[in-house]
């Protein structure tokens, strides 16, 4: 029986489903009611399964099994469907399902990044130790909502309120660069898919008003969109080295390791050092800026190749070679 590609209707679903169609797959979007019109409008889904809330996601299990669907995870799935539900579902799943718990737990994530030997911002376990600018983040994929900056313990205490689950991280002054990778099992190769930078409210708007009016504003990092980015070519060797190390370390922490798309979220300082403040162990929405292709993917594949399409290509090659088991986790 033929396979279908399924994903949740949000985040990078247009890219994933369009890419799957480009590679000849049947496609399925699982949507909450409010989102259905988008997937109808763009005609990327052969079938739309509607649910009234993400809490009901488990109810589509039998439908997806009947359709022989391979589920592609992204941040909306991870944000709105609990990890246990995803882990327990019998639906075919592209990627290493167990690695999601390494992404969602900040301590485990840090252990992974540290094992890979990457530069990381310092973490303060005790607010009394704050000795420079810090960014305070909350747990879960909340897309930067509610983060705040502080310069000392007093400022931290004033802003933290009653929140209990947070991390205090050294704020690295530089520029954010989000690196999109694809680790192919079929071709035993790590590919560079592109880079983006984010457009966040209100932090990216604050520079539009005079400095004297900025002073008392509360900075927030709510993600609204993304921009494409090209990096200095001489930085690419380091970009590849970092990705390779992440793949190697992932084999140690969560066999068989990470494969498919993933992203390192970095800040690059004026001395051209990459500080990694987070990893996403699945497709990131920043890849949407290359819904057709990035220049790197175009050179590598000799034809337009989005990350969504790359996933479908990998699955197609696995099916042809009878190796599908190797990429379903
Ligand atoms: P949404 O389905 O748009 O509510 O997104 C679910 C989660 O995915 C959010 O909490 C964000 O963290 C993340 N997300 C969505 N869109 C983007 C984007 N364009 N760039 C980065 N992260 C995103
Ligand atoms: P995140 O939700 O972790 O992706 O981060 C949201 C925003 O905070 C992004 O704009 C990042 O550039 C910024 N950010 C996160 N961590 C740091 C850090 N340690 N130093 C500087 N900026 C950061």
XYZ file of C-alpha atoms and ligand atoms in Angstrom:
375
model
C 0.000 0.000 0.000
C 1.148 3.533 -0.714
C 2.173 5.815 2.110
C 0.742 9.258 2.856
C 2.457 12.192 4.576
C 0.523 13.770 7.448
C 1.120 16.740 9.680
C -0.697 19.161 11.959
C -2.127 22.172 10.095
C 0.069 25.012 11.426
C 3.760 26.043 11.725
C 5.432 24.543 8.595
C 2.571 22.422 7.289
C 2.286 24.269 3.965
C 5.950 23.563 3.302
C 5.830 19.926 4.480
C 2.683 19.056 2.506
C 3.713 20.912 -0.633
C 7.128 19.192 -0.450
C 5.442 15.811 -0.050
C 3.288 16.483 -3.099
C 6.374 17.474 -5.100
C 7.764 14.028 -4.331
C 4.500 12.324 -5.306
C 2.959 11.526 -1.916
C -0.680 11.747 -0.868
C -1.016 14.333 1.900
C -3.101 14.786 5.034
C -3.523 17.849 7.264
C -4.898 17.391 10.773
C -6.482 20.762 11.570
C -8.377 22.536 14.263
C -11.516 24.055 12.688
C -10.157 27.561 12.525
C -7.180 26.490 10.384
C -8.960 24.312 7.808
C -9.554 27.082 5.279
C -5.802 27.653 4.847
C -5.132 24.094 3.757
C -8.203 24.125 1.535
C -7.163 27.411 -0.015
C -3.609 26.347 -0.879
C -4.685 22.838 -1.974
C -1.695 21.155 -0.367
C -3.744 18.526 1.481
C -5.510 15.672 -0.300
C -7.366 15.025 2.906
C -8.160 17.243 5.876
C -9.038 15.671 9.191
C -10.698 18.190 11.465
C -10.434 18.111 15.257
C -12.150 20.516 17.610
C -9.095 20.941 19.807
C -5.480 19.748 19.925
C -6.473 17.792 23.048
C -8.348 15.466 20.683
C -5.293 14.749 18.562
C -5.151 11.118 19.763
C -8.600 10.504 18.233
C -7.123 10.669 14.710
C -4.876 7.684 15.387
C -7.095 5.113 13.649
C -7.691 7.356 10.636
C -3.968 7.930 10.206
C -3.253 4.205 10.557
C -5.896 3.372 7.931
C -4.406 5.894 5.526
C -0.915 4.473 6.114
C 0.213 7.933 7.094
C 3.686 8.942 8.193
C 3.390 11.788 10.695
C 5.895 14.650 10.401
C 6.438 16.444 13.721
C 6.874 20.211 14.116
C 6.639 22.766 16.932
C 2.856 23.031 16.930
C 2.555 19.282 17.467
C 5.116 19.466 20.268
C 3.558 22.607 21.783
C -0.075 21.487 21.754
C -0.047 17.687 22.028
C 1.546 16.257 25.133
C 4.709 14.276 24.748
C 3.219 11.111 26.204
C 0.417 11.097 23.603
C 2.954 11.489 20.785
C 5.205 8.799 22.230
C 2.365 6.324 22.744
C 0.628 6.720 19.375
C 1.016 3.782 17.003
C 1.047 6.080 13.991
C 4.155 5.883 11.785
C 6.371 8.793 12.784
C 9.294 10.351 10.910
C 12.263 10.924 13.201
C 13.453 9.701 16.563
C 10.397 10.133 18.800
C 12.447 9.786 21.961
C 14.617 12.791 21.127
C 11.661 15.136 21.704
C 12.064 14.707 25.437
C 15.689 15.860 25.049
C 14.482 18.982 23.295
C 11.675 19.837 25.717
C 13.712 19.407 28.904
C 16.143 22.317 29.226
C 18.567 20.383 31.447
C 18.755 17.455 29.058
C 19.074 19.849 26.136
C 22.040 21.517 27.793
C 23.635 18.149 28.516
C 23.350 17.302 24.798
C 24.822 20.641 23.700
C 27.615 20.338 26.257
C 28.437 16.799 25.123
C 28.744 18.203 21.606
C 31.356 20.665 22.916
C 29.570 23.814 21.683
C 29.889 27.311 23.211
C 26.940 27.861 25.527
C 25.746 30.946 27.411
C 26.405 30.647 31.137
C 23.489 29.486 33.333
C 22.896 31.062 36.742
C 21.436 28.641 39.274
C 21.157 31.313 41.950
C 19.796 34.800 41.138
C 22.241 36.198 43.704
C 25.074 35.282 41.293
C 23.801 37.467 38.440
C 26.788 39.633 37.489
C 25.818 40.916 34.050
C 22.942 41.075 31.617
C 20.757 37.913 31.720
C 17.716 36.661 29.833
C 15.103 34.799 31.866
C 13.186 32.124 29.963
C 10.218 29.994 30.853
C 9.756 26.305 30.122
C 7.925 24.866 27.141
C 7.658 25.944 23.478
C 6.022 29.279 24.205
C 7.885 31.039 21.444
C 9.731 33.577 23.532
C 6.590 34.854 25.236
C 7.138 36.422 28.643
C 10.968 36.337 28.549
C 12.622 39.273 30.270
C 16.046 40.806 30.752
C 17.646 41.696 34.068
C 20.990 43.142 35.169
C 21.052 42.070 38.796
C 19.220 40.112 41.484
C 17.022 43.065 42.470
C 15.757 43.567 38.939
C 15.258 39.801 38.556
C 13.127 39.623 41.735
C 11.017 42.553 40.648
C 10.226 40.972 37.280
C 9.931 37.240 38.038
C 6.613 37.447 39.901
C 5.368 34.061 41.067
C 6.897 32.039 38.206
C 8.635 28.856 39.354
C 9.916 27.145 36.204
C 12.476 29.300 34.476
C 16.110 29.428 33.500
C 18.463 32.383 33.944
C 20.856 32.578 31.019
C 23.728 34.923 30.266
C 22.547 37.363 27.566
C 24.971 37.202 24.655
C 25.243 40.460 22.759
C 25.659 39.706 19.091
C 23.266 38.794 16.306
C 20.897 35.813 16.247
C 21.453 33.182 13.550
C 19.220 30.119 13.233
C 20.958 27.273 11.397
C 18.814 24.731 9.520
C 20.336 21.269 9.076
C 19.156 18.009 7.571
C 20.784 14.753 8.605
C 20.142 12.134 5.949
C 20.261 8.495 7.036
C 19.788 7.300 3.462
C 22.794 9.244 2.179
C 24.793 9.242 5.451
C 25.341 12.955 5.167
C 24.654 16.160 7.047
C 23.230 18.864 4.773
C 22.964 22.600 5.324
C 19.464 23.769 4.370
C 19.797 27.481 5.193
C 19.687 30.211 7.835
C 17.028 32.560 9.122
C 16.648 35.311 11.637
C 13.461 35.974 13.541
C 11.059 38.881 13.661
C 9.900 39.221 17.253
C 7.426 41.505 18.931
C 8.116 43.839 20.561
C 11.923 43.570 20.646
C 12.266 44.204 16.893
C 9.963 47.217 17.131
C 11.636 48.979 20.005
C 14.454 50.286 17.801
C 11.818 52.212 15.788
C 11.131 54.679 18.556
C 13.503 57.253 20.080
C 15.865 56.030 22.795
C 14.392 58.215 25.552
C 11.012 56.547 24.975
C 12.493 53.028 24.925
C 13.896 53.156 28.433
C 10.949 51.991 30.489
C 9.500 49.537 28.007
C 9.288 45.859 28.828
C 11.058 43.832 26.129
C 9.304 40.697 24.850
C 10.277 38.086 22.258
C 7.002 36.843 20.795
C 7.778 35.256 17.451
C 5.747 36.664 14.568
C 7.769 35.775 11.470
C 11.186 35.083 9.957
C 13.694 36.554 7.496
C 16.063 34.619 5.222
C 19.759 35.064 5.899
C 23.035 34.283 4.115
C 26.170 33.855 6.191
C 29.773 34.843 5.499
C 31.062 31.879 3.529
C 34.133 31.542 5.739
C 31.809 30.694 8.650
C 30.404 27.609 6.913
C 33.127 25.162 8.030
C 32.280 25.962 11.671
C 28.564 25.599 10.885
C 29.177 22.076 9.541
C 31.454 21.142 12.453
C 28.800 22.185 14.992
C 26.111 20.168 13.215
C 28.341 17.092 13.000
C 29.097 17.267 16.701
C 25.403 17.479 17.530
C 24.727 14.363 15.451
C 27.603 12.464 17.100
C 26.538 13.485 20.621
C 22.918 12.550 19.886
C 23.959 8.954 19.159
C 25.382 8.736 22.680
C 22.430 10.272 24.491
C 19.501 8.843 22.533
C 20.358 6.043 20.098
C 20.125 5.994 17.074
C 20.457 9.766 17.476
C 19.010 12.691 15.588
C 18.115 12.436 11.929
C 16.016 14.539 9.590
C 15.776 18.303 10.111
C 17.040 20.128 13.185
C 18.116 23.649 14.059
C 20.788 25.277 16.185
C 19.697 28.635 17.557
C 22.773 30.770 17.992
C 24.045 34.246 18.695
C 27.210 35.251 16.805
C 29.497 37.683 18.629
C 31.816 40.266 17.020
C 34.761 37.829 17.318
C 32.708 35.436 15.124
C 32.011 32.898 17.848
C 28.720 30.976 17.757
C 26.958 30.699 21.119
C 24.213 28.080 20.998
C 21.292 28.939 23.240
C 18.868 26.282 22.048
C 18.353 23.287 19.761
C 15.161 22.297 17.950
C 15.144 18.576 17.233
C 12.717 18.794 14.289
C 11.832 21.152 11.450
C 11.781 24.840 12.462
C 9.368 27.360 10.961
C 12.325 29.508 9.898
C 12.731 27.040 7.000
C 9.461 28.462 5.602
C 11.447 31.351 4.150
C 12.852 28.736 1.766
C 9.530 27.105 0.920
C 10.795 26.817 -2.649
C 14.519 26.409 -1.941
C 17.482 27.996 -0.245
C 20.550 28.796 -2.348
C 22.509 26.097 -0.462
C 19.884 23.392 -1.062
C 19.660 24.398 -4.712
C 23.416 23.982 -5.212
C 23.489 20.716 -3.310
C 20.529 19.068 -5.051
C 20.704 20.739 -8.446
C 17.000 21.558 -8.193
C 14.787 23.486 -5.763
C 14.660 21.687 -2.415
C 12.846 22.886 0.704
C 13.275 21.153 4.042
C 9.700 19.851 3.671
C 10.516 18.359 0.298
C 13.822 17.000 1.628
C 11.910 15.040 4.274
C 9.653 13.545 1.591
C 12.650 12.713 -0.617
C 14.323 10.897 2.280
C 11.156 8.898 2.939
C 10.829 8.076 -0.766
C 14.395 6.812 -0.948
C 13.874 4.740 2.203
C 10.741 3.133 0.741
C 12.516 2.339 -2.559
C 15.444 0.759 -0.746
C 13.242 -1.143 1.735
C 14.834 0.803 4.624
C 11.818 2.714 5.960
C 12.258 1.210 9.441
C 15.571 3.047 9.806
C 13.904 6.459 9.704
C 10.701 5.812 11.635
C 11.147 6.271 15.367
P 1.546 28.072 16.331
O 0.937 26.820 15.755
O 1.752 29.167 15.327
O 0.790 28.546 17.559
O 3.018 27.696 16.788
C 3.334 26.711 17.744
C 4.723 26.979 18.283
O 5.654 26.932 17.199
C 4.851 28.381 18.877
O 4.742 28.318 20.273
C 6.224 28.848 18.451
O 7.171 28.582 19.466
C 6.599 27.997 17.266
N 6.552 28.785 16.030
C 5.484 29.000 15.234
N 5.789 29.735 14.186
C 7.096 30.029 14.299
C 8.014 30.758 13.496
N 7.636 31.348 12.364
N 9.304 30.819 13.895
C 9.688 30.223 15.018
N 8.883 29.519 15.822
C 7.599 29.410 15.477
P 14.165 31.381 22.158
O 12.713 31.339 22.493
O 15.012 30.616 23.122
O 14.391 30.943 20.743
O 14.656 32.879 22.247
C 13.873 33.983 21.890
C 14.730 35.207 21.638
O 15.657 35.472 22.677
C 15.566 35.158 20.374
O 15.423 36.412 19.731
C 16.964 35.023 20.782
O 17.803 35.723 19.899
C 16.968 35.654 22.142
N 17.886 34.932 23.018
C 17.642 33.758 23.601
N 18.678 33.382 24.384
C 19.609 34.342 24.270
C 20.894 34.546 24.845
N 21.415 33.679 25.720
N 21.570 35.665 24.525
C 21.013 36.562 23.653
N 19.810 36.440 23.099
C 19.098 35.345 23.390
